[in-house]
Short mmCIF file of C-alpha atoms in Angstrom, two decimals:
data_model
loop_
_atom_site.label_atom_id
_atom_site.label_comp_id
_atom_site.label_asym_id
_atom_site.label_seq_id
_atom_site.Cartn_x
_atom_site.Cartn_y
_atom_site.Cartn_z
CA MET J 1 2.00 3.89 21.66
CA ASP J 2 -1.04 4.64 19.69
CA THR J 3 -0.66 3.17 16.33
CA SER J 4 -4.02 3.76 15.02
CA ASN J 5 -2.57 6.31 12.70
CA GLN J 6 -0.88 3.61 10.49
CA PHE J 7 0.86 3.59 7.06
CA TYR J 8 1.63 0.30 5.30
CA PHE J 9 4.89 -0.36 3.29
CA GLN J 10 5.55 -3.63 1.34
CA TRP J 11 9.04 -3.26 0.41
CA HIS J 12 10.45 -5.71 -2.14
CA PHE J 13 14.02 -4.86 -1.39
CA LEU J 14 15.78 -7.50 -3.73
CA ALA J 15 14.40 -9.30 -6.92
CA ASN J 16 16.45 -12.30 -6.50
CA CYS J 17 14.55 -15.52 -5.65
CA ASN J 18 15.31 -19.30 -5.50
CA LEU J 19 12.12 -20.17 -7.03
CA ARG J 20 10.27 -19.53 -10.16
CA CYS J 21 6.58 -19.62 -9.33
CA LYS J 22 3.87 -19.78 -11.96
CA HIS J 23 1.83 -16.73 -10.77
CA CYS J 24 4.83 -14.70 -9.56
CA TYR J 25 4.17 -10.95 -10.45
CA GLN J 26 7.94 -10.35 -11.02
CA ASN J 27 9.05 -10.34 -14.52
CA THR J 28 12.65 -10.33 -13.59
CA TYR J 29 15.05 -11.89 -11.11
CA ALA J 30 18.16 -9.76 -10.84
CA ARG J 31 20.73 -11.18 -8.74
CA SER J 32 22.44 -7.86 -7.99
CA GLU J 33 20.83 -5.95 -5.22
CA LEU J 34 21.08 -2.12 -4.00
CA GLU J 35 23.99 -1.09 -2.05
CA PHE J 36 23.18 -1.37 1.68
CA ASP J 37 23.63 2.57 1.97
CA LYS J 38 20.89 2.92 -0.72
CA LEU J 39 18.81 0.64 1.30
CA ILE J 40 19.31 2.82 4.29
CA LYS J 41 18.51 6.01 2.09
CA ILE J 42 15.09 4.56 1.35
CA ALA J 43 14.41 3.33 4.96
CA ASP J 44 15.40 6.93 6.09
CA GLN J 45 12.79 8.28 3.58
CA ILE J 46 10.25 6.00 5.05
CA ILE J 47 11.02 7.03 8.68
CA ASN J 48 11.03 10.75 7.75
CA ALA J 49 7.67 10.51 6.05
CA LEU J 50 6.13 8.55 9.27
CA LYS J 51 7.60 11.46 11.52
CA LYS J 52 6.46 14.18 8.96
CA TRP J 53 2.97 12.48 8.91
CA ASN J 54 2.76 11.75 12.61
CA MET J 55 2.06 8.02 11.53
CA PHE J 56 3.54 4.66 12.63
CA GLY J 57 4.68 2.40 10.28
CA ARG J 58 3.97 -1.35 9.46
CA ILE J 59 6.69 -2.74 7.24
CA SER J 60 6.70 -6.04 5.20
CA LEU J 61 10.03 -7.02 3.96
CA THR J 62 10.04 -9.15 0.81
CA GLY J 63 11.69 -9.83 -2.31
CA GLY J 64 12.32 -11.95 -4.65
CA GLU J 65 13.17 -14.06 -1.52
CA PRO J 66 14.44 -12.15 1.56
CA PHE J 67 16.30 -14.74 3.19
CA ALA J 68 18.32 -14.93 -0.05
CA SER J 69 19.91 -11.47 0.64
CA GLN J 70 22.68 -10.83 3.17
CA SER J 71 20.97 -7.34 3.75
CA LEU J 72 18.08 -8.79 5.50
CA PHE J 73 19.15 -8.73 9.19
CA PRO J 74 21.02 -5.52 8.84
CA LEU J 75 18.13 -3.94 7.34
CA LEU J 76 15.76 -5.47 9.83
CA LYS J 77 17.90 -4.05 12.83
CA TYR J 78 18.23 -0.72 11.29
CA LEU J 79 14.12 -0.61 10.95
CA ASP J 80 13.56 -2.06 14.37
CA ALA J 81 15.53 0.80 15.81
CA SER J 82 13.24 3.36 14.65
CA ASP J 83 10.41 4.59 17.09
CA ARG J 84 8.24 5.08 14.09
CA ILE J 85 8.27 1.63 12.93
CA PHE J 86 5.84 -0.37 15.20
CA SER J 87 5.44 -3.54 13.21
CA ILE J 88 7.71 -5.67 10.74
CA ASP J 89 6.68 -8.72 8.90
CA ILE J 90 8.72 -10.74 6.54
CA LEU J 91 7.13 -12.22 3.52
CA THR J 92 8.80 -15.39 2.25
CA ASN J 93 8.56 -18.50 0.32
CA GLY J 94 10.14 -20.24 3.55
CA THR J 95 12.50 -22.37 1.63
CA LEU J 96 15.74 -21.14 2.59
CA ILE J 97 14.95 -20.37 6.44
CA THR J 98 17.15 -22.81 8.56
CA SER J 99 17.80 -22.95 12.31
CA GLU J 100 20.89 -20.59 11.78
CA PHE J 101 18.51 -17.83 11.31
CA ILE J 102 16.54 -18.31 14.63
CA ASN J 103 18.78 -16.56 16.80
CA ASP J 104 18.88 -13.43 14.45
CA LEU J 105 15.27 -13.26 14.13
CA LYS J 106 15.08 -13.42 17.87
CA GLN J 107 16.94 -10.21 18.07
CA ILE J 108 14.14 -8.14 16.17
CA GLN J 109 11.91 -6.94 18.71
CA LYS J 110 9.29 -5.51 16.38
CA LEU J 111 9.12 -8.64 14.20
CA HIS J 112 5.30 -9.25 14.16
CA GLN J 113 4.85 -12.07 11.97
CA ILE J 114 6.68 -14.23 9.28
CA GLN J 115 4.22 -15.01 6.34
CA ILE J 116 5.03 -17.99 4.32
CA SER J 117 3.39 -18.43 0.94
CA LEU J 118 1.78 -21.90 0.55
CA ASP J 119 -0.22 -22.49 -2.60
CA GLY J 120 -1.47 -25.76 -1.48
CA GLY J 121 -2.36 -28.06 1.43
CA ASN J 122 -0.34 -30.78 -0.15
CA ALA J 123 3.17 -31.11 -2.02
CA SER J 124 1.48 -31.91 -5.33
CA THR J 125 -0.76 -28.70 -5.36
CA HIS J 126 2.14 -26.36 -3.99
CA ASP J 127 4.65 -27.84 -6.12
CA SER J 128 2.70 -27.68 -9.24
CA VAL J 129 2.70 -23.70 -8.61
CA ARG J 130 6.10 -23.31 -7.03
CA GLY J 131 8.38 -26.16 -8.28
CA LYS J 132 9.44 -29.75 -7.09
CA GLY J 133 10.34 -29.96 -3.32
CA SER J 134 9.36 -26.55 -2.22
CA PHE J 135 6.33 -27.73 -0.07
CA ASP J 136 8.55 -29.69 1.99
CA LYS J 137 11.11 -26.97 2.64
CA ALA J 138 8.07 -24.41 3.45
CA VAL J 139 6.72 -26.94 5.72
CA ASP J 140 9.90 -27.57 7.47
CA ALA J 141 10.30 -23.76 7.96
CA ILE J 142 6.57 -23.30 9.25
CA ARG J 143 7.52 -26.10 11.80
CA LEU J 144 10.80 -24.83 12.79
CA LEU J 145 9.35 -20.96 13.38
CA LYS J 146 6.35 -22.40 15.14
CA ARG J 147 8.69 -24.55 17.72
CA SER J 148 10.71 -21.32 18.06
CA ASN J 149 7.67 -19.49 19.15
CA PHE J 150 7.49 -16.92 16.17
CA SER J 151 3.91 -15.92 14.83
CA VAL J 152 3.59 -17.47 11.38
CA SER J 153 1.09 -16.76 8.85
CA LEU J 154 0.46 -18.36 5.45
CA MET J 155 -0.65 -16.81 2.03
CA PHE J 156 -2.62 -18.92 -0.43
CA THR J 157 -2.87 -17.28 -3.81
CA LEU J 158 -5.93 -18.46 -5.24
CA MET J 159 -5.93 -19.53 -9.10
CA GLN J 160 -7.28 -22.03 -11.22
CA LEU J 161 -4.31 -24.36 -10.53
CA ASN J 162 -4.94 -24.73 -6.99
CA LYS J 163 -8.79 -23.65 -6.51
CA HIS J 164 -9.67 -27.27 -5.47
CA ASN J 165 -7.09 -27.28 -2.78
CA TYR J 166 -8.07 -24.42 -0.43
CA GLU J 167 -9.74 -26.77 2.19
CA ASP J 168 -6.70 -28.87 2.42
CA PHE J 169 -4.64 -25.65 2.86
CA LEU J 170 -7.04 -24.55 5.54
CA ASN J 171 -6.83 -28.10 7.47
CA PHE J 172 -3.07 -27.73 7.07
CA ALA J 173 -3.10 -24.56 8.82
CA VAL J 174 -5.03 -25.83 11.46
CA THR J 175 -2.98 -29.00 11.98
CA GLU J 176 0.36 -26.79 11.86
CA ASN J 177 -1.28 -24.35 14.41
CA VAL J 178 -0.39 -21.48 12.53
CA ASP J 179 -1.49 -18.09 13.58
CA ALA J 180 -3.45 -16.80 10.51
CA VAL J 181 -4.03 -17.07 6.80
CA THR J 182 -4.71 -15.10 3.81
CA ILE J 183 -6.41 -16.31 0.88
CA GLU J 184 -5.78 -13.96 -1.83
CA ARG J 185 -6.84 -13.67 -5.61
CA VAL J 186 -4.07 -13.94 -7.96
CA THR J 187 -3.40 -10.88 -10.22
CA PRO J 188 -2.83 -11.59 -13.97
CA CYS J 189 0.73 -9.61 -13.97
CA GLY J 190 4.32 -10.57 -14.51
CA HIS J 191 4.04 -14.43 -14.85
CA GLY J 192 0.38 -14.46 -13.71
CA LYS J 193 -1.92 -15.11 -16.61
CA ILE J 194 -5.56 -13.86 -17.44
CA ASP J 195 -6.46 -17.55 -17.60
CA ASP J 196 -5.08 -18.23 -13.96
CA ILE J 197 -7.86 -16.00 -12.59
CA LEU J 198 -11.07 -17.63 -11.26
CA THR J 199 -14.42 -16.42 -12.52
CA ALA J 200 -16.74 -14.25 -9.96
CA GLU J 201 -19.17 -17.27 -9.42
CA GLU J 202 -16.19 -19.44 -8.61
CA ILE J 203 -14.80 -16.70 -6.19
CA ARG J 204 -18.32 -16.42 -4.53
CA ASP J 205 -18.66 -20.18 -3.87
CA ILE J 206 -15.08 -20.45 -2.53
CA TYR J 207 -15.41 -17.34 -0.41
CA THR J 208 -18.63 -18.47 1.08
CA LYS J 209 -17.27 -22.03 1.74
CA ILE J 210 -14.33 -20.44 3.43
CA THR J 211 -16.33 -18.27 5.51
CA ARG J 212 -18.61 -21.08 6.70
CA ILE J 213 -15.37 -23.22 7.59
CA ALA J 214 -14.12 -20.24 9.36
CA ASN J 215 -17.31 -20.13 11.31
CA ASN J 216 -16.41 -23.45 12.75
CA LEU J 217 -12.74 -23.62 12.97
CA PRO J 218 -11.53 -25.67 16.11
CA SER J 219 -8.27 -23.58 16.55
CA SER J 220 -7.71 -19.90 17.05
CA LEU J 221 -6.36 -19.68 13.40
CA LYS J 222 -7.48 -16.40 12.08
CA VAL J 223 -8.62 -16.32 8.49
CA ARG J 224 -8.06 -12.79 7.42
CA ARG J 225 -10.99 -11.17 5.45
CA ALA J 226 -10.52 -7.44 5.86
CA ARG J 227 -10.27 -7.14 1.99
CA PRO J 228 -12.20 -6.56 -1.11
CA LEU J 229 -15.15 -8.58 -1.70
CA TRP J 230 -15.14 -10.56 1.52
CA ILE J 231 -18.04 -8.16 2.75
CA ASN J 232 -20.14 -9.82 0.16
CA THR J 233 -19.90 -12.64 2.59
CA ALA J 234 -20.66 -11.09 5.60
CA ASN J 235 -24.37 -12.41 5.81
CA GLU J 236 -22.66 -16.05 6.24
CA ASN J 237 -20.20 -15.01 8.82
CA THR J 238 -21.15 -15.92 12.59
CA ASP J 239 -17.83 -15.07 14.12
CA PRO J 240 -18.32 -11.78 15.96
CA ASP J 241 -14.50 -11.39 16.17
CA ALA J 242 -13.81 -11.75 12.45
CA ASN J 243 -12.98 -8.59 10.52
CA ILE J 244 -15.10 -8.96 7.62
CA GLY J 245 -14.38 -6.58 4.50
CA GLY J 246 -12.16 -3.65 4.00
CA PHE J 247 -11.61 -0.69 1.76
CA CYS J 248 -8.18 -1.33 0.16
CA PRO J 249 -5.69 1.26 1.60
CA VAL J 250 -4.11 1.94 -1.91
CA GLY J 251 -3.28 5.64 -2.60
CA LEU J 252 -4.30 6.36 1.14
CA THR J 253 -2.14 4.62 3.49
CA ALA J 254 -0.20 2.17 1.66
CA LEU J 255 2.72 1.76 -0.89
CA ALA J 256 4.86 -0.77 -2.29
CA ILE J 257 8.51 -0.23 -3.02
CA LEU J 258 10.65 -2.30 -5.37
CA TRP J 259 14.21 -3.40 -5.36
CA ASP J 260 15.51 -0.73 -7.59
CA GLY J 261 13.33 2.19 -5.55
CA ILE J 262 10.34 2.05 -8.05
CA VAL J 263 7.42 2.81 -6.19
CA LEU J 264 3.83 1.31 -7.04
CA PRO J 265 0.53 2.01 -5.50
CA CYS J 266 0.34 -1.49 -4.70
CA ARG J 267 2.71 -4.38 -5.57
CA ARG J 268 -0.14 -5.88 -7.65
CA LEU J 269 -1.03 -2.67 -9.40
CA GLU J 270 1.94 -2.26 -11.65
CA ILE J 271 1.87 1.47 -12.49
CA PRO J 272 5.21 2.93 -11.67
CA LEU J 273 4.67 6.33 -9.81
CA GLY J 274 8.59 7.31 -9.48
CA ASN J 275 11.75 6.07 -8.08
CA ILE J 276 11.93 6.79 -4.16
CA LEU J 277 15.91 7.18 -4.56
CA THR J 278 15.63 9.90 -7.36
CA ASP J 279 12.24 11.41 -7.21
CA GLY J 280 11.96 11.30 -3.19
CA LEU J 281 8.82 9.83 -1.30
CA PHE J 282 6.90 13.22 -0.76
CA LYS J 283 7.04 14.26 -4.41
CA ILE J 284 5.90 10.88 -5.33
CA TRP J 285 2.93 10.69 -2.92
CA TYR J 286 1.83 14.43 -3.15
CA GLU J 287 2.16 14.78 -6.85
CA ASN J 288 1.25 11.76 -8.66
CA GLU J 289 -1.89 12.06 -10.48
CA ILE J 290 -2.78 8.32 -10.43
CA LEU J 291 -2.57 8.41 -6.57
CA TRP J 292 -4.90 11.54 -6.52
CA LYS J 293 -7.30 9.82 -8.91
CA ILE J 294 -7.49 6.58 -6.97
CA ARG J 295 -7.96 8.62 -3.62
CA ASP J 296 -11.20 9.97 -4.90
CA LYS J 297 -13.98 7.17 -4.83
CA ASP J 298 -15.98 9.44 -7.30
CA ASN J 299 -13.71 8.47 -10.01
CA LEU J 300 -14.64 4.72 -9.75
CA VAL J 301 -16.53 3.52 -12.69
CA GLY J 302 -18.81 0.74 -13.40
CA LYS J 303 -20.71 -1.15 -10.53
CA CYS J 304 -18.06 -0.33 -7.79
CA LYS J 305 -19.03 3.34 -7.92
CA SER J 306 -22.54 2.77 -6.96
CA CYS J 307 -22.16 -0.52 -4.91
CA LYS J 308 -23.88 -0.50 -1.37
CA ASN J 309 -20.77 -2.06 -0.07
CA LEU J 310 -18.32 0.71 -1.51
CA ALA J 311 -17.07 1.78 2.12
CA TYR J 312 -16.14 -1.77 2.95
CA CYS J 313 -14.83 -2.90 -0.19
CA GLY J 314 -14.14 -0.84 -3.41
CA GLY J 315 -12.70 -3.75 -5.30
CA CYS J 316 -9.36 -4.59 -6.08
CA ARG J 317 -7.73 -1.99 -8.27
CA ALA J 318 -5.10 -4.08 -9.18
CA ILE J 319 -7.25 -7.09 -10.60
CA ALA J 320 -9.37 -4.02 -12.48
CA TYR J 321 -6.34 -2.93 -14.09
CA ALA J 322 -4.69 -6.07 -14.96
CA VAL J 323 -8.05 -7.31 -16.59
CA THR J 324 -9.34 -4.17 -18.05
CA GLY J 325 -6.48 -1.68 -18.28
CA ASN J 326 -8.38 0.72 -16.21
CA TYR J 327 -7.58 0.81 -12.43
CA MET J 328 -10.92 2.64 -11.66
CA GLU J 329 -12.85 -0.01 -13.48
CA SER J 330 -15.14 -2.68 -11.52
CA ASP J 331 -13.35 -5.28 -9.90
CA VAL J 332 -14.20 -8.29 -12.43
CA GLN J 333 -14.29 -10.99 -9.88
CA CYS J 334 -17.08 -9.41 -7.65
CA TRP J 335 -20.49 -11.66 -7.99
CA ILE J 336 -22.96 -8.97 -6.70
CA MET Z 1 3.15 45.68 3.28
CA LEU Z 2 2.32 43.56 0.10
CA ASP Z 3 2.42 45.63 -2.90
CA LEU Z 4 -0.73 44.55 -5.21
CA ASN Z 5 0.86 45.39 -8.22
CA ASP Z 6 3.74 42.81 -7.74
CA VAL Z 7 3.60 39.33 -9.22
CA TYR Z 8 3.64 36.39 -7.09
CA VAL Z 9 4.09 32.59 -8.00
CA LEU Z 10 4.19 29.29 -6.03
CA ASN Z 11 7.79 28.22 -5.17
CA ASP Z 12 8.57 25.16 -7.46
CA ASN Z 13 8.55 22.78 -4.49
CA PHE Z 14 5.04 23.39 -3.72
CA ILE Z 15 1.85 22.00 -5.36
CA LEU Z 16 -2.08 22.51 -4.77
CA ARG Z 17 -4.27 19.59 -4.56
CA SER Z 18 -7.71 19.09 -3.69
CA ILE Z 19 -10.46 16.19 -3.25
CA HIS Z 20 -14.15 17.53 -2.72
CA ASP Z 21 -14.10 19.74 0.09
CA LYS Z 22 -10.62 19.15 1.15
CA PHE Z 23 -7.73 21.57 0.03
CA TRP Z 24 -4.01 21.21 0.34
CA CYS Z 25 -0.78 22.97 -0.17
CA LEU Z 26 2.06 20.53 -0.08
CA ASP Z 27 5.82 20.76 -0.14
CA THR Z 28 7.35 17.88 -2.27
CA ASN Z 29 10.65 18.58 -0.61
CA SER Z 30 10.03 18.89 3.20
CA GLY Z 31 6.67 16.99 3.18
CA ASP Z 32 5.09 19.81 4.97
CA GLN Z 33 1.40 19.84 4.44
CA TYR Z 34 -0.94 23.05 4.75
CA ARG Z 35 -4.61 22.43 4.86
CA LEU Z 36 -6.52 25.33 3.24
CA ASN Z 37 -10.14 26.44 2.87
CA ARG Z 38 -11.64 26.93 -0.51
CA VAL Z 39 -11.04 30.62 -0.51
CA ALA Z 40 -7.26 30.27 0.17
CA TYR Z 41 -6.83 27.31 -2.44
CA ASP Z 42 -8.51 29.48 -4.90
CA ILE Z 43 -6.30 32.54 -4.38
CA LEU Z 44 -3.16 30.39 -4.60
CA SER Z 45 -4.43 28.64 -7.46
CA GLU Z 46 -4.93 31.97 -9.39
CA LEU Z 47 -1.17 32.95 -8.93
CA HIS Z 48 0.09 33.57 -12.25
CA PRO Z 49 3.65 34.78 -13.68
CA ASN Z 50 1.93 37.22 -16.04
CA GLN Z 51 -0.44 38.76 -13.60
CA PRO Z 52 -0.36 41.03 -10.59
CA ILE Z 53 -2.05 40.02 -7.24
CA SER Z 54 -4.54 42.54 -7.62
CA VAL Z 55 -5.89 41.03 -10.74
CA GLU Z 56 -5.85 37.65 -8.87
CA ILE Z 57 -7.52 39.13 -5.78
CA SER Z 58 -10.25 40.68 -8.01
CA ASN Z 59 -10.85 37.41 -9.95
CA VAL Z 60 -11.29 35.26 -6.99
CA SER Z 61 -13.48 38.01 -4.99
CA SER Z 62 -15.90 38.01 -7.91
CA LYS Z 63 -16.76 34.32 -6.85
CA TYR Z 64 -17.80 35.12 -3.43
CA LYS Z 65 -20.18 37.49 -1.97
CA ILE Z 66 -17.99 39.33 0.26
CA ALA Z 67 -17.17 42.89 0.45
CA LYS Z 68 -14.37 43.51 -1.70
CA ASP Z 69 -12.18 45.62 0.91
CA VAL Z 70 -12.78 42.76 3.45
CA PHE Z 71 -11.64 40.09 0.75
CA GLU Z 72 -8.63 42.09 -0.46
CA ARG Z 73 -7.62 42.46 3.51
CA ASP Z 74 -7.81 38.47 4.04
CA ALA Z 75 -6.00 37.87 0.90
CA ILE Z 76 -3.21 40.07 1.70
CA GLU Z 77 -2.97 38.36 5.12
CA LEU Z 78 -2.97 34.87 3.44
CA LEU Z 79 -0.46 35.94 0.93
CA SER Z 80 1.85 37.48 3.42
CA SER Z 81 1.54 34.29 5.42
CA ALA Z 82 2.66 32.40 2.45
CA ILE Z 83 5.49 34.73 1.83
CA LYS Z 84 6.65 34.06 5.44
CA SER Z 85 6.67 30.35 4.80
CA ASN Z 86 8.40 30.49 1.52
CA ILE Z 87 5.24 28.96 -0.19
CA ILE Z 88 5.11 31.81 -2.68
CA ARG Z 89 7.83 34.07 -4.04
CA LYS Z 90 7.92 37.30 -5.90
CA GLU Z 91 8.55 37.41 -9.68
CA VAL Z 92 11.13 39.70 -10.44
#
């Protein structure tokens, strides 16, 4: 199957969560969920759009906390059966994953990876962001999943509260033999605050240090860097297999869908585009002026527009929007 | 045969969009996409409930250095195709 023609959906199919993380981009944690037939209506729209566009879908199912939902496995099975969806990830805090889920997870043929959020390499740092006891539970889940031969990645949300701990986090990932890590900047939306974000100089120093660490990792751990700003560290990279830098697919080949059907350009770019259940995916994707504005790089303002690295970066539109109120503004954490 | 005195408009589920030198007519119901060239985009953009297509063709042709009869023939072909595809409808 040629899946080079890909579209990414990040589907937050429930809001309910057992944690209340300090940087969470959610404002509400409704316990009620969409009826399953409505989830299927959304899934069918996704599959129908992929067929129409002759594309193949990569879907991340998340929440809230996906393992808190009775709909998780029926929905996974439904998506797994579509020939238009080639890869499914689950994004979770890991605290509800127990051995009883393992057999069900094994049934999902296209389950590519389970991503567990880990905001520190030790309990004190992680728990300061996510709550007491959450680190131990997440670690138990990581070990259980690795023992069961699942591909596991970790997501570290970089913020003031844990900026001192990224090296411990990387060491932890190596020790636990996880497959990949993503270190992503916090976006000041939802519970995230402007004071949580790092300065451009702090980001520069940390990204540079991470690149040097990644050059000499003793394991096959993949440090994901196909994201905005990482291209600025390319001259430090010595790993020929590393994929450094990447133009954000927002508005082009990616969408986020929330628990009530609201569609966002990206989960962190909190501008509602419409509701997939009432407006329909095609109407949102074709009509929405915000998406058309984002699609045209000429609409960028500030230093991103004339940057030499534009083709490999473009900055994070969500950070620009959350900090300046203008989603086409410069990425305020860029140091060049 | 298309009557140039008739009025045509885009059907409600169709929209026109462009970025630089790329042009589309998009069906927001079915998801169908039609890639257009600039002239076709200009002709469809000019459709208006208050003017016959003869005026629209004349308006657009003035932007291009093409013989009027050639332009009109091509425009009629485009609009006929758009009628067949239910992209445009006759206003009555």
